[in-house]
Structures are given as C-alpha cells and as structure tokens.
mmCIF file of C-alpha atoms in Angstrom:
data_model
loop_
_atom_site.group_PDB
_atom_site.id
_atom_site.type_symbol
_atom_site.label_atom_id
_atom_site.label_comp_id
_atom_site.label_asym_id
_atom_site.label_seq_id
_atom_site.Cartn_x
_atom_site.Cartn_y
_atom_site.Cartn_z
ATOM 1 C CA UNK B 254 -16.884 -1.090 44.446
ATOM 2 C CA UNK B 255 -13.388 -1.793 45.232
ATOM 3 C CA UNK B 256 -13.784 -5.499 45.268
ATOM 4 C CA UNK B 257 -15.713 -5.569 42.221
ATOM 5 C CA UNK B 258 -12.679 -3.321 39.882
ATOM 6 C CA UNK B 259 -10.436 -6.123 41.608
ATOM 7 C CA UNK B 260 -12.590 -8.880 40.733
ATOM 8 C CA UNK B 261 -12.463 -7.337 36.874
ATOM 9 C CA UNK B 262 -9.005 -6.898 37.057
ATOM 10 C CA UNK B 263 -8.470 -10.833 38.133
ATOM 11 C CA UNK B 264 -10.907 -11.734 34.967
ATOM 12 C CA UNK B 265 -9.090 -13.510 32.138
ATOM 13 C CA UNK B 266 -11.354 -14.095 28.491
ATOM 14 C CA UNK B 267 -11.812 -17.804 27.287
ATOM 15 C CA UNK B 268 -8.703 -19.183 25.466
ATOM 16 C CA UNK B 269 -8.870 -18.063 22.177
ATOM 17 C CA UNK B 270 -11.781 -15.733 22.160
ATOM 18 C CA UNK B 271 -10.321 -11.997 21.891
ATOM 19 C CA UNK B 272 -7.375 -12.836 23.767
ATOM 20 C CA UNK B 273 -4.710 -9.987 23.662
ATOM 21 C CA UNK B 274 -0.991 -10.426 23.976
ATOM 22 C CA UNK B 275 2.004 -8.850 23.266
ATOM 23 C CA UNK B 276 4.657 -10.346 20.374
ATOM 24 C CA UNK B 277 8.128 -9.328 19.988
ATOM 25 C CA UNK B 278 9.689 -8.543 16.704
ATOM 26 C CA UNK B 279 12.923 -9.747 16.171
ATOM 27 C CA UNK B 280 13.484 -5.711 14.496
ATOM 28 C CA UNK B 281 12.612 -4.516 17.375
ATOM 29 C CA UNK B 282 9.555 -3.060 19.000
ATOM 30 C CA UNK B 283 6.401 -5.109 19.357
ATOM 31 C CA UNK B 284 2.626 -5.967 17.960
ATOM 32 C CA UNK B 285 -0.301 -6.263 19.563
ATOM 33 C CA UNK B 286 -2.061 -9.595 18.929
ATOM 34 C CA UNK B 287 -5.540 -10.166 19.670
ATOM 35 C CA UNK B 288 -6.413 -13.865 19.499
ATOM 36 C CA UNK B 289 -9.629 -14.705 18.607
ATOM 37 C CA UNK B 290 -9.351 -18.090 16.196
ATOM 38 C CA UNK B 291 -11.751 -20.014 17.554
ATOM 39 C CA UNK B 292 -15.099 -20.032 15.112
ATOM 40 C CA UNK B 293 -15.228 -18.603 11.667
ATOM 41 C CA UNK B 294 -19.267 -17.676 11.215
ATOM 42 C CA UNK B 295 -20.136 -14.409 10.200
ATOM 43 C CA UNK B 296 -21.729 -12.827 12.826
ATOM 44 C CA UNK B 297 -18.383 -13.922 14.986
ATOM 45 C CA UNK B 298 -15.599 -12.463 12.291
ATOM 46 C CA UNK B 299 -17.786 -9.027 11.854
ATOM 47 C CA UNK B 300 -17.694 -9.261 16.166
ATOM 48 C CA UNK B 301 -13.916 -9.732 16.273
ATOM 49 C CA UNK B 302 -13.084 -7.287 13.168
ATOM 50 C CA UNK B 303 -15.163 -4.782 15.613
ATOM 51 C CA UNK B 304 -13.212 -5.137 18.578
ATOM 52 C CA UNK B 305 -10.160 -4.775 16.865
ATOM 53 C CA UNK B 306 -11.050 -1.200 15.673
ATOM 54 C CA UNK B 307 -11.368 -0.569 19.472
ATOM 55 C CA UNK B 308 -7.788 -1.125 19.902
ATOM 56 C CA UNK B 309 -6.191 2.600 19.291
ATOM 57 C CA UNK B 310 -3.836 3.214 17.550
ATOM 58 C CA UNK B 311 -0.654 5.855 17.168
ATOM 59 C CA UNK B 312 0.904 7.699 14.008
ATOM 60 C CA UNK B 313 2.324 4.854 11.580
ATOM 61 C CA UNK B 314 0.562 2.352 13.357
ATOM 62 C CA UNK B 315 -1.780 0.216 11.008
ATOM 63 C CA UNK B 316 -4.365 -2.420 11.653
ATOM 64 C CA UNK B 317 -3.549 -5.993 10.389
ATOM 65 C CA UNK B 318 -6.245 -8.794 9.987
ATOM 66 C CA UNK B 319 -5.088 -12.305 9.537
ATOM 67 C CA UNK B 320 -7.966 -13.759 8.402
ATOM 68 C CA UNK B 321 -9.161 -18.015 8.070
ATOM 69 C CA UNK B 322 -12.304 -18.700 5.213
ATOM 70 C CA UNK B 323 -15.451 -18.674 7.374
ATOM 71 C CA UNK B 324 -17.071 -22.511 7.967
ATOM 72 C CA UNK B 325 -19.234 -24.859 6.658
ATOM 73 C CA UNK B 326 -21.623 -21.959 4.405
ATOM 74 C CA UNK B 327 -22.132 -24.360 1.191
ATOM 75 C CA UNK B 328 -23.849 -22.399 -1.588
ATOM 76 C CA UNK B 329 -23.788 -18.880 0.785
ATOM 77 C CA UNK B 330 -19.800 -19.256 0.802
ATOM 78 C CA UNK B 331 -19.116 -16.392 -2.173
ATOM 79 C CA UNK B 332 -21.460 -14.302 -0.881
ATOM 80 C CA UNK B 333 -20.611 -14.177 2.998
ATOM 81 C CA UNK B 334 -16.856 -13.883 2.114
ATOM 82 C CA UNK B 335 -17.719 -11.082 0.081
ATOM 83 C CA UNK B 336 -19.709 -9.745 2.929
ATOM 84 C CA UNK B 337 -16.809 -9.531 5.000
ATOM 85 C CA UNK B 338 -15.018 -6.607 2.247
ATOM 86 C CA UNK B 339 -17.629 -3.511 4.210
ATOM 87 C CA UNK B 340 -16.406 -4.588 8.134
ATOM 88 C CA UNK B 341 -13.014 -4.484 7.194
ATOM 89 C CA UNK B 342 -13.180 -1.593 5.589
ATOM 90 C CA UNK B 343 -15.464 0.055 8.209
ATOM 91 C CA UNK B 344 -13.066 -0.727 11.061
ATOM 92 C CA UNK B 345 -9.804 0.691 8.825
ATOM 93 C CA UNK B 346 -7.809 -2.206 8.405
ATOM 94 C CA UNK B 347 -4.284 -1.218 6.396
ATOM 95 C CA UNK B 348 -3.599 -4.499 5.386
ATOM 96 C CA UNK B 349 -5.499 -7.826 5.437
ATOM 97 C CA UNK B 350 -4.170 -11.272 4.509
ATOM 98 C CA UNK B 351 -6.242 -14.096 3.451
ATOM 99 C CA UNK B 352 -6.397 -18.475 3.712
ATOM 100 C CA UNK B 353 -8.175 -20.744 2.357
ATOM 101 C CA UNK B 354 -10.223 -20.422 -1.588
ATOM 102 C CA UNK B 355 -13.074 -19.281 0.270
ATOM 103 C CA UNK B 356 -11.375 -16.199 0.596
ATOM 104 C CA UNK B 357 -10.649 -15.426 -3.090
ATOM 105 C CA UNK B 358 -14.407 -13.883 -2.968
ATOM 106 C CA UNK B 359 -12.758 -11.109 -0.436
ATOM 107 C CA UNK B 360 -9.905 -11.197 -2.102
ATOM 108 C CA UNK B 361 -11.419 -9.660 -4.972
ATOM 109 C CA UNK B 362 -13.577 -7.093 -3.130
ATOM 110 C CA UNK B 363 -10.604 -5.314 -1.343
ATOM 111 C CA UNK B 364 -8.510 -2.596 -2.076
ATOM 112 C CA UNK B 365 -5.329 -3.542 -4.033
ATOM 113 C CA UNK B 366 -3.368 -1.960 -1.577
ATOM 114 C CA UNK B 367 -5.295 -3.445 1.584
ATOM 115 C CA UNK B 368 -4.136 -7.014 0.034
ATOM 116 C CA UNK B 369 -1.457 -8.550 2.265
ATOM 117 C CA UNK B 370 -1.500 -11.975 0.559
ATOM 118 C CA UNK B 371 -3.364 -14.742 -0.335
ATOM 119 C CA UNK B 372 -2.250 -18.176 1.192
ATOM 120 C CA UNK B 373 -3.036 -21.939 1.086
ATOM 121 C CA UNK B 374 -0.680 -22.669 3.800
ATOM 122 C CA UNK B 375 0.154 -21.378 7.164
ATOM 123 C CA UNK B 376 3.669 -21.778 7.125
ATOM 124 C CA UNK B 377 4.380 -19.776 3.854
ATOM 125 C CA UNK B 378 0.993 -17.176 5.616
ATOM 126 C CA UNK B 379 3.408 -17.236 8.994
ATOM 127 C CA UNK B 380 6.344 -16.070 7.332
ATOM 128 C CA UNK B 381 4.762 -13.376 4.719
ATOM 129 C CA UNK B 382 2.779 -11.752 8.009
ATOM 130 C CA UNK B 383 6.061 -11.470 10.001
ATOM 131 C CA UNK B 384 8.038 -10.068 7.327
ATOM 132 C CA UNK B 385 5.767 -7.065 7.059
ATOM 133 C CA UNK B 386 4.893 -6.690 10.523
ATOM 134 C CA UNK B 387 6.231 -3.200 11.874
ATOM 135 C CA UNK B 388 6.651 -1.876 15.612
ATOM 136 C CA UNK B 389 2.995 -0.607 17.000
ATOM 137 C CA UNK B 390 0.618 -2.739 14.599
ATOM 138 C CA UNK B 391 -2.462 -4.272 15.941
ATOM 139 C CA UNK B 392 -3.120 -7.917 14.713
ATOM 140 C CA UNK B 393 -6.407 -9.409 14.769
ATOM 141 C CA UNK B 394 -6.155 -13.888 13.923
ATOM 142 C CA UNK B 395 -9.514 -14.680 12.993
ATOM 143 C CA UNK B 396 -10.699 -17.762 10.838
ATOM 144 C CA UNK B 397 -12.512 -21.056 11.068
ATOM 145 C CA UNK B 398 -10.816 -23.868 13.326
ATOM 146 C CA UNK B 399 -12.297 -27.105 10.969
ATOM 147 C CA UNK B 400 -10.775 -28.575 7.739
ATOM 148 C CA UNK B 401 -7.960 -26.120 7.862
ATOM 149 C CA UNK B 402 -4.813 -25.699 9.105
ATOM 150 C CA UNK B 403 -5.367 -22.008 9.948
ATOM 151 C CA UNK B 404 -5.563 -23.493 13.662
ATOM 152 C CA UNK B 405 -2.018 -23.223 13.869
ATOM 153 C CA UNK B 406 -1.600 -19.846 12.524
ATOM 154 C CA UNK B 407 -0.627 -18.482 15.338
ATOM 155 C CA UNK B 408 1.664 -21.348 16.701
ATOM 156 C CA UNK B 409 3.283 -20.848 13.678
ATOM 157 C CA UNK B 410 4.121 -17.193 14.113
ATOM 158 C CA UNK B 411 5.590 -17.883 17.508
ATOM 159 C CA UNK B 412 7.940 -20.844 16.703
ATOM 160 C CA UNK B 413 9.587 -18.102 13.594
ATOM 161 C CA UNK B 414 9.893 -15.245 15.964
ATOM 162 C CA UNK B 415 12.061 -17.517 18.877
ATOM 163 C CA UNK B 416 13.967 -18.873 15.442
ATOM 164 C CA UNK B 417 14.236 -15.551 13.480
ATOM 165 C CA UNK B 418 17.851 -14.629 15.855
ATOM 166 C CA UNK B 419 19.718 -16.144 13.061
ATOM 167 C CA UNK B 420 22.571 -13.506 11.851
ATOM 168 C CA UNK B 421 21.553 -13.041 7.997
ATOM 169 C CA UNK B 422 24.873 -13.545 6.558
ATOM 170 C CA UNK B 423 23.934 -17.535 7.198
ATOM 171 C CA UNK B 424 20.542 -17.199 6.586
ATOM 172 C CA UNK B 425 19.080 -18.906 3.295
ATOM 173 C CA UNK B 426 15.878 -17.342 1.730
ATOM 174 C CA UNK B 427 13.127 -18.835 -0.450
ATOM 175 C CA UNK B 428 9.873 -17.634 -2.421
ATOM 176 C CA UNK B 429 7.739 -19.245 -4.605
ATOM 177 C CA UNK B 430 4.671 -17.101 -6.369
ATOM 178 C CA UNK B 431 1.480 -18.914 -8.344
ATOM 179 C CA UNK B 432 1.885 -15.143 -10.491
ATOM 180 C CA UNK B 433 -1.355 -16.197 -11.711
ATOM 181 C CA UNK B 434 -3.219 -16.451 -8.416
ATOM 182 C CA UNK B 435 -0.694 -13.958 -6.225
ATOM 183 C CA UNK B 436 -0.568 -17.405 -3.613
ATOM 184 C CA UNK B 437 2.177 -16.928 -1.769
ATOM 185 C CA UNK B 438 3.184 -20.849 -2.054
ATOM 186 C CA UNK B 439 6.780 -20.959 -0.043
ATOM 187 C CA UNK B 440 8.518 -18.122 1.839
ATOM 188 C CA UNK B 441 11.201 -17.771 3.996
ATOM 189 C CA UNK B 442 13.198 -15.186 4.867
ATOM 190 C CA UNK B 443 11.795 -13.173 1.691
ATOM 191 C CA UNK B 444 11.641 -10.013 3.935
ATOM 192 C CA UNK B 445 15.312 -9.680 4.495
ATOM 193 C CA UNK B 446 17.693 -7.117 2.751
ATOM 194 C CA UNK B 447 20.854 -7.764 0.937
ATOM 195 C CA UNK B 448 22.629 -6.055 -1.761
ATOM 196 C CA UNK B 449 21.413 -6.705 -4.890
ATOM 197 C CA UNK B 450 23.450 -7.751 -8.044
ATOM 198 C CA UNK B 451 21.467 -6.260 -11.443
ATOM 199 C CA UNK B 452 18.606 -5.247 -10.114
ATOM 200 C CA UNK B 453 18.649 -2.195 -12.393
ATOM 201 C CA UNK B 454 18.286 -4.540 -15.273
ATOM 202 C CA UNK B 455 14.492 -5.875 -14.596
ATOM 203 C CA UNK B 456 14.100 -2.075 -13.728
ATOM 204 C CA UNK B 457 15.425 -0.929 -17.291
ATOM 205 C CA UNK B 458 13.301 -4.143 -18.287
ATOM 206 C CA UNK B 459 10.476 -3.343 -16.890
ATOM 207 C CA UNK B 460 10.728 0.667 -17.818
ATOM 208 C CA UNK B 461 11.230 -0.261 -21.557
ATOM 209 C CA UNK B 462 8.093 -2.656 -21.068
ATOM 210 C CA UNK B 463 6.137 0.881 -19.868
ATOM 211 C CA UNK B 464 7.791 2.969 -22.846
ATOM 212 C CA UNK B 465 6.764 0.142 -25.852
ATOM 213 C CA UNK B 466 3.186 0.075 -24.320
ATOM 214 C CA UNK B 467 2.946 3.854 -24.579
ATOM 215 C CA UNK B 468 4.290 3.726 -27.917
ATOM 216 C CA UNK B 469 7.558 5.877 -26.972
ATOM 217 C CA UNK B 470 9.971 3.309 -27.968
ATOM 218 C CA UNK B 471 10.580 0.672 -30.250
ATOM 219 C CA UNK B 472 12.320 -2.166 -30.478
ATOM 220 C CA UNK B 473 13.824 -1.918 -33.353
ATOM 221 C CA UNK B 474 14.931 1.671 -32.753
ATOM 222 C CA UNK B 475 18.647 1.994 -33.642
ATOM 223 C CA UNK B 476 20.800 3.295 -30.393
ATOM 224 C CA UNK B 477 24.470 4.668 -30.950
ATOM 225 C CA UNK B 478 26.296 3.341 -28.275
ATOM 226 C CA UNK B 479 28.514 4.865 -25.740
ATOM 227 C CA UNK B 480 31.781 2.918 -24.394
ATOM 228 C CA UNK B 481 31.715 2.746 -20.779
ATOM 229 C CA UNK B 482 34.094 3.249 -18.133
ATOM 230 C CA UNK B 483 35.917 0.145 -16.479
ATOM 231 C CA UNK B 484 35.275 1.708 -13.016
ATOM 232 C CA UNK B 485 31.445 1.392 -13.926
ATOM 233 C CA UNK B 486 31.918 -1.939 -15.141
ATOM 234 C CA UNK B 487 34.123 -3.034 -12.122
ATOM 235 C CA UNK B 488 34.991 -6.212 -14.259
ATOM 236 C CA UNK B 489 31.247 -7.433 -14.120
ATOM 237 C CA UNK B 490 30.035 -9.073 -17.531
ATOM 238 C CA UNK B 491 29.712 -6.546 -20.523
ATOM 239 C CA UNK B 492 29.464 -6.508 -24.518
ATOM 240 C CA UNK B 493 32.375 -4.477 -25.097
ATOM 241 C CA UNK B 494 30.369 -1.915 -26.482
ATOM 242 C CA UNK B 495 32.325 1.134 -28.417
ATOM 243 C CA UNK B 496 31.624 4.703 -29.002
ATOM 244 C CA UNK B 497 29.538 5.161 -32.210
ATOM 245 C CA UNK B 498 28.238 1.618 -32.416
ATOM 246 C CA UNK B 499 24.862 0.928 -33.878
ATOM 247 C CA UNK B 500 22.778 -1.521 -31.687
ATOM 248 C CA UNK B 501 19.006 -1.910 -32.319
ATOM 249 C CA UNK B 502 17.069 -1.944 -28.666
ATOM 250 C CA UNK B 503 16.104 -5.275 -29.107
ATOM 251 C CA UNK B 504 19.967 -6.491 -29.343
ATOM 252 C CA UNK B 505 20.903 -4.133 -25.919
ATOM 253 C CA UNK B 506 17.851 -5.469 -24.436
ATOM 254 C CA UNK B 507 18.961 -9.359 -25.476
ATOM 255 C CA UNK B 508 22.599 -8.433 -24.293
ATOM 256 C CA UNK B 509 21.810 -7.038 -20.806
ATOM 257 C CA UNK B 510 18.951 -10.352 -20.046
ATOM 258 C CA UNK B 511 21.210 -13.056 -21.429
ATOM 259 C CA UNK B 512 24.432 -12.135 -20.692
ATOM 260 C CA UNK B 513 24.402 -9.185 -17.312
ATOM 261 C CA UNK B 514 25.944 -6.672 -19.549
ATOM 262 C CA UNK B 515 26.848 -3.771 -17.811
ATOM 263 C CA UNK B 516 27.467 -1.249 -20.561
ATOM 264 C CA UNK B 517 24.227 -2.764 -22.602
ATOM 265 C CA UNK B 518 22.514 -1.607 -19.235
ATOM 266 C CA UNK B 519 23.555 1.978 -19.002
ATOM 267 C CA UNK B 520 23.329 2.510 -22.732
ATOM 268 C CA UNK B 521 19.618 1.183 -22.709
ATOM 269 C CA UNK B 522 19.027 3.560 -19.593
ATOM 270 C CA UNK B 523 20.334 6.294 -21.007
ATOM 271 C CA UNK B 524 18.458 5.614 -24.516
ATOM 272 C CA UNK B 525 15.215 5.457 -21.985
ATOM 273 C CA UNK B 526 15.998 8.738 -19.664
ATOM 274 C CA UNK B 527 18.799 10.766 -21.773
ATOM 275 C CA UNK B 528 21.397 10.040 -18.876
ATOM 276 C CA UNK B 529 21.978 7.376 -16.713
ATOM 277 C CA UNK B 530 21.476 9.804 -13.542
ATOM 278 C CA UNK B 531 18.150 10.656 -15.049
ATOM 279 C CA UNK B 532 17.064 7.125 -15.226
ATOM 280 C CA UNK B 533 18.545 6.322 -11.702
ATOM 281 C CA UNK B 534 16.331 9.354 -10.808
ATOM 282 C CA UNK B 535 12.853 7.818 -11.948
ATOM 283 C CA UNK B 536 13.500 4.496 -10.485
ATOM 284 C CA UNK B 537 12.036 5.307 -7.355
ATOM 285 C CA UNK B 538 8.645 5.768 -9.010
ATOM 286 C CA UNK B 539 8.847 2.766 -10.662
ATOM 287 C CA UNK B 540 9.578 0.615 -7.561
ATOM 288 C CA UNK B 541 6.859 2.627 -5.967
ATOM 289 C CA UNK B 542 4.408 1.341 -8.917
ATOM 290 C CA UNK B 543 5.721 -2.412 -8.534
ATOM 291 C CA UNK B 544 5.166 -2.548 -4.725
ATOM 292 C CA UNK B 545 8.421 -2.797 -4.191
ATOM 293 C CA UNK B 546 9.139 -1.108 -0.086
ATOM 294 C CA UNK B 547 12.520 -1.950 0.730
ATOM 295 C CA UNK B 548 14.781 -1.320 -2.289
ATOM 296 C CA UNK B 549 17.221 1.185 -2.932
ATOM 297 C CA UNK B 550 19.653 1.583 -5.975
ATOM 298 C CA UNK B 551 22.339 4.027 -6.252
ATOM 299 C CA UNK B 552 24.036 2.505 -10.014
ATOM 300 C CA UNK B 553 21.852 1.786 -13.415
ATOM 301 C CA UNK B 554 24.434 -0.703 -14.650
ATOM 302 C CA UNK B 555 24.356 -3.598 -12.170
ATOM 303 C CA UNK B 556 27.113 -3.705 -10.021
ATOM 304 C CA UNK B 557 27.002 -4.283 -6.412
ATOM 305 C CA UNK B 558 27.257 -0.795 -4.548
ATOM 306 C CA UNK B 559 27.151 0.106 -0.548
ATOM 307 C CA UNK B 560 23.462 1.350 -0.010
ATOM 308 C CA UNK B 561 21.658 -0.474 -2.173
ATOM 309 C CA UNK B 562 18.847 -3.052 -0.695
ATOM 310 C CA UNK B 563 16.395 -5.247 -1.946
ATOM 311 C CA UNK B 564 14.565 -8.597 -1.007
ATOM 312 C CA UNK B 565 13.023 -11.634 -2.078
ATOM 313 C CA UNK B 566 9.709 -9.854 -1.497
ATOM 314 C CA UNK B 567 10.805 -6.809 -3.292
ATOM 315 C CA UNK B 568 11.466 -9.093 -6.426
ATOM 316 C CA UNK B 569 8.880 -10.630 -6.417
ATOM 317 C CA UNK B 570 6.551 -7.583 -6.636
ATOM 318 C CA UNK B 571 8.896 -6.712 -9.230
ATOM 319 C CA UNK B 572 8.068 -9.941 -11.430
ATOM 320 C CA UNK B 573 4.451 -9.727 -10.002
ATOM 321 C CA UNK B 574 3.667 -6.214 -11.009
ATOM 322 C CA UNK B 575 5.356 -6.844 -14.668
ATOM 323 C CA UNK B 576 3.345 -10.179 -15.406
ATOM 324 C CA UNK B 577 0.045 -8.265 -14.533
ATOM 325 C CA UNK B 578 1.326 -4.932 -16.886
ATOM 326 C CA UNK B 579 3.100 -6.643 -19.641
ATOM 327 C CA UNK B 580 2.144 -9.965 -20.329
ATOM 328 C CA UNK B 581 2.411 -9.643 -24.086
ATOM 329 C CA UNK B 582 6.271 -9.398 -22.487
ATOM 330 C CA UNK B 583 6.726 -12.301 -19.939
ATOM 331 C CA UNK B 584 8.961 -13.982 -22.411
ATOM 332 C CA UNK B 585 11.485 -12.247 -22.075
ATOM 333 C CA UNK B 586 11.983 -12.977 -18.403
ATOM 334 C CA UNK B 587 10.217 -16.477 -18.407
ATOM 335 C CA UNK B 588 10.512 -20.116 -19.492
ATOM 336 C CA UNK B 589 7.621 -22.118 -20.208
ATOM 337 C CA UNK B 590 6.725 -25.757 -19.019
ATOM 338 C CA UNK B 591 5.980 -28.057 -22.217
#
C-alpha cells in the first residue's frame, strides 16, 4: 500500500490535459489554473468544466472558465455551443469568457453577469482575463487547439504576468470596444486605476439619459442657474455661469460635453438630484447599473480629487452600458464614420 500512495504521488497528468498550477498575480495572492487546452469536442469541454467544479473553493472565491469555440462541428456548431450554457451553469462558474464566433451561440445563452468577454484575439482575451482575476479564483483554459490561436492562451497570460512589474505612473493603457458586438478588440492595461478627470460628466450624462427616458426631464426644461465657487472650479474649464441665469438643459448639457464646464456640471446635477451631494449620493447606483467595479467619485463637477478611481475598463462599461440603454442618445457622445 505504501508503495502504491508513492507511486500516485510520483504520477504527473499528460501535458495539457487537466494540468493544475499555480499563477501569481502581480496584486498579490494567486489563481489556480487548471490546464486542459488540448481538444475542444463536447464530450471533452463538459469533462473539463466538471473537474473544475471539483476544485473547492473559499468565501469570495469564484470559478473562471476561459473558454476556445469547440472544433470542426459544421452545421451542429450553434447548437453544441449552446449546449455548453447548462455545464457551466451546473458546475457554478462566476464568470466565463469566450473566443472565437462559434462562441457567440453561448454567448447569448449566459447570464449577463456570468459574461466575462467576448474575444477574437488572445492577446486583447490575455489581458481582459488578468485584469479581473482576483486572489483565490480557480481558472479552467479549455478550447479547441486547430484554426485558432486560442493555443497560446495561456502562453500569453504568462509572458503579461512576468511583464505586468511596470510602476503605473509609466505605464500606457489602451481599449478598443466593437460596442456593437461587446469584442473586446485591444486592451492593455485597461484594469488599472488612476484619478479620473470629469468622470462625473458621462455620469450626469448618462443620469439625464435615464431621467428623459422616464419622462422626468426635458430638454428643453429651463434651469436657473447657480454661480459656483472658484474652489469647486479649481480653475478647470467653466461657462461663467451667474446666479439667476436662465439656461435650457439642452444648453448645460451642450456646455458641460463640449467644453468640461465645471459649473454647467454641478448645476445640471443639482437640476437632476436637488443638490449636488444628493446626486454624488446616487452615483454609486448608477456605476453599479453600468458595470462599472472600480470607480469612486467624491466631486459632481469634474475636478481631479484624492480618492477618486476609475479605469479604462470602468469607462468602457460606462460607454457600453449607455449605447445598449440610450441609443436614441449616442450622439451626443459619438462621431460617426461617413
């Protein structure tokens, strides 16, 4: 008996084929990865999305699949991706991203909130996945190794965690978002913090977007203005608003999007909430709505403040959540290609 546990203990799986390992985030703490991108058929994701459910798990520890479309099905491809929505959901996945089109059929089967991303591309896949990952999760790589460059998934994820030592303050980050296909098409960096500049204002956008929807507000709704402070304005860009002015919403709106202006952005707030506080107040909810996970704000009018966070990520829910809401309203953010 002893020589058999010893011989178990010596036995090591087939490269690639449920191979666990241990990945250090850059944050601080670790993942669990289990390896298993070798074959994409059915019968071998439903296998591997089993196992992974084996793997337990602690308090605020989540189950991530990093999935590859499943190989060579022809005319069965929509309906064995779709297949795949019930496993997942059976072994408790909290978040699941996808590659390849194949996997728009699952895509569209899952959870809104199970959705990590949708990717053509490893390298913007590699970078999304490591931006979320937190201390404790379990990480199953699963996907088909032919016509695809999901073979390097993994490779991928390595080479950005010896690279991600970097000290942010000379770090440059990218995104790039199809908005109408949620394809994460270049990312880098998107998951780190800085202090954001006017960030309230595609709040207050966004917020007046809910209230005109809802029929509480109107654009042409006449707002008497309130002069504000210079230590609110702190010298940032502003209308010069005075105390008694008449502005229509539309105008406050067209001042705070085109031109930054402060004071237009806590008059429009306060025309939204009563006070500025009050608006400030309800802004968590909002970024709660968007999908927005790392933000903070402690000012409605724009200016730069110690505390306050966002990301590339964050801003791009932001933009994401408001295109899928208020299309009828994407002009006012958006250019158009001819």
């Amino acid at each position: 008996m002893q020589l058999a546990a010893k011989r178990v203990s010596w036995f090591r799986n087939v490269a690639k084929k449920l191979q666990a390992e241990t990945l250090r985030l850059p944050t601080g703490g670790a993942v669990t990865l289990i390896d298993d991108n070798y074959n994409g058929a059915l019968i071998s994701m439903k296998n591997g999305l089993e196992v992974a459910a084996l793997y337990p798990r602690g308090e605020n520890q989540r189950r991530i699949a990093v999935l590859g479309r499943l190989a060579t099905l022809g005319e069965l491809a929509q309906v064995s991706h779709e297949a795949l929505a019930e496993p997942i959901l059976e072994a408790g996945f909290d978040k699941v991203y996808m590659h390849g089109k194949e996997m728009l059929a699952l895509k569209e089967k899952l959870p809104a909130q199970m959705i990590g991303g949708y990717f053509t591309d490893v390298d913007s896949m590699a970078d999304k996945v490591l931006s979320e990952l937190r201390d404790g999760d379990v990480v199953l790589v699963k996907g088909s190794v032919s016509d695809s460059d999901f073979h390097l998934i993994i490779g991928k994820m390595k080479e950005r965690l010896k690279s991600s030592v970097v000290p942010l303050g000379r770090d440059v980050a990218t995104l790039r978002v199809n908005l109408n296909t949620g394809s994460v098409q270049r990312a880098h960096n998107g998951y780190k913090t800085f202090n954001p500049r006017h960030l309230s204002h595609l709040l207050i956008t966004t917020a007046l977007a809910e209230g005109l929807v809802a029929k509480k507000h109107r654009l042409s709704d006449a707002v008497s203005t309130k002069a504000i402070a210079d230590s609110v304005l702190q010298q940032g860009p502003a209308l010069g608003l005075k105390n008694g002015q008449k502005m229509s919403v539309k105008s406050l709106l067209q001042g705070m999007l085109i031109a930054n202006a402060r004071d237009a952005a806590v008059n429009l707030a306060e025309y939204l909430s009563g006070t500025a506080a009050d608006h400030l107040a309800a802004l968590p909810g909002l970024m709660e709505r968007a999908g927005m996970q790392k933000s903070s704000l402690n000012n409605v009018a724009g200016r730069t403040s110690q505390g306050q966070r966002t990301s590339l990520d964050d801003l791009a829910a932001l933009v994401s959540y408001f295109y899928r809401s208020y299309p009828q309203f994407i002009h006012w953010l958006a250019d158009f290609e001819g």
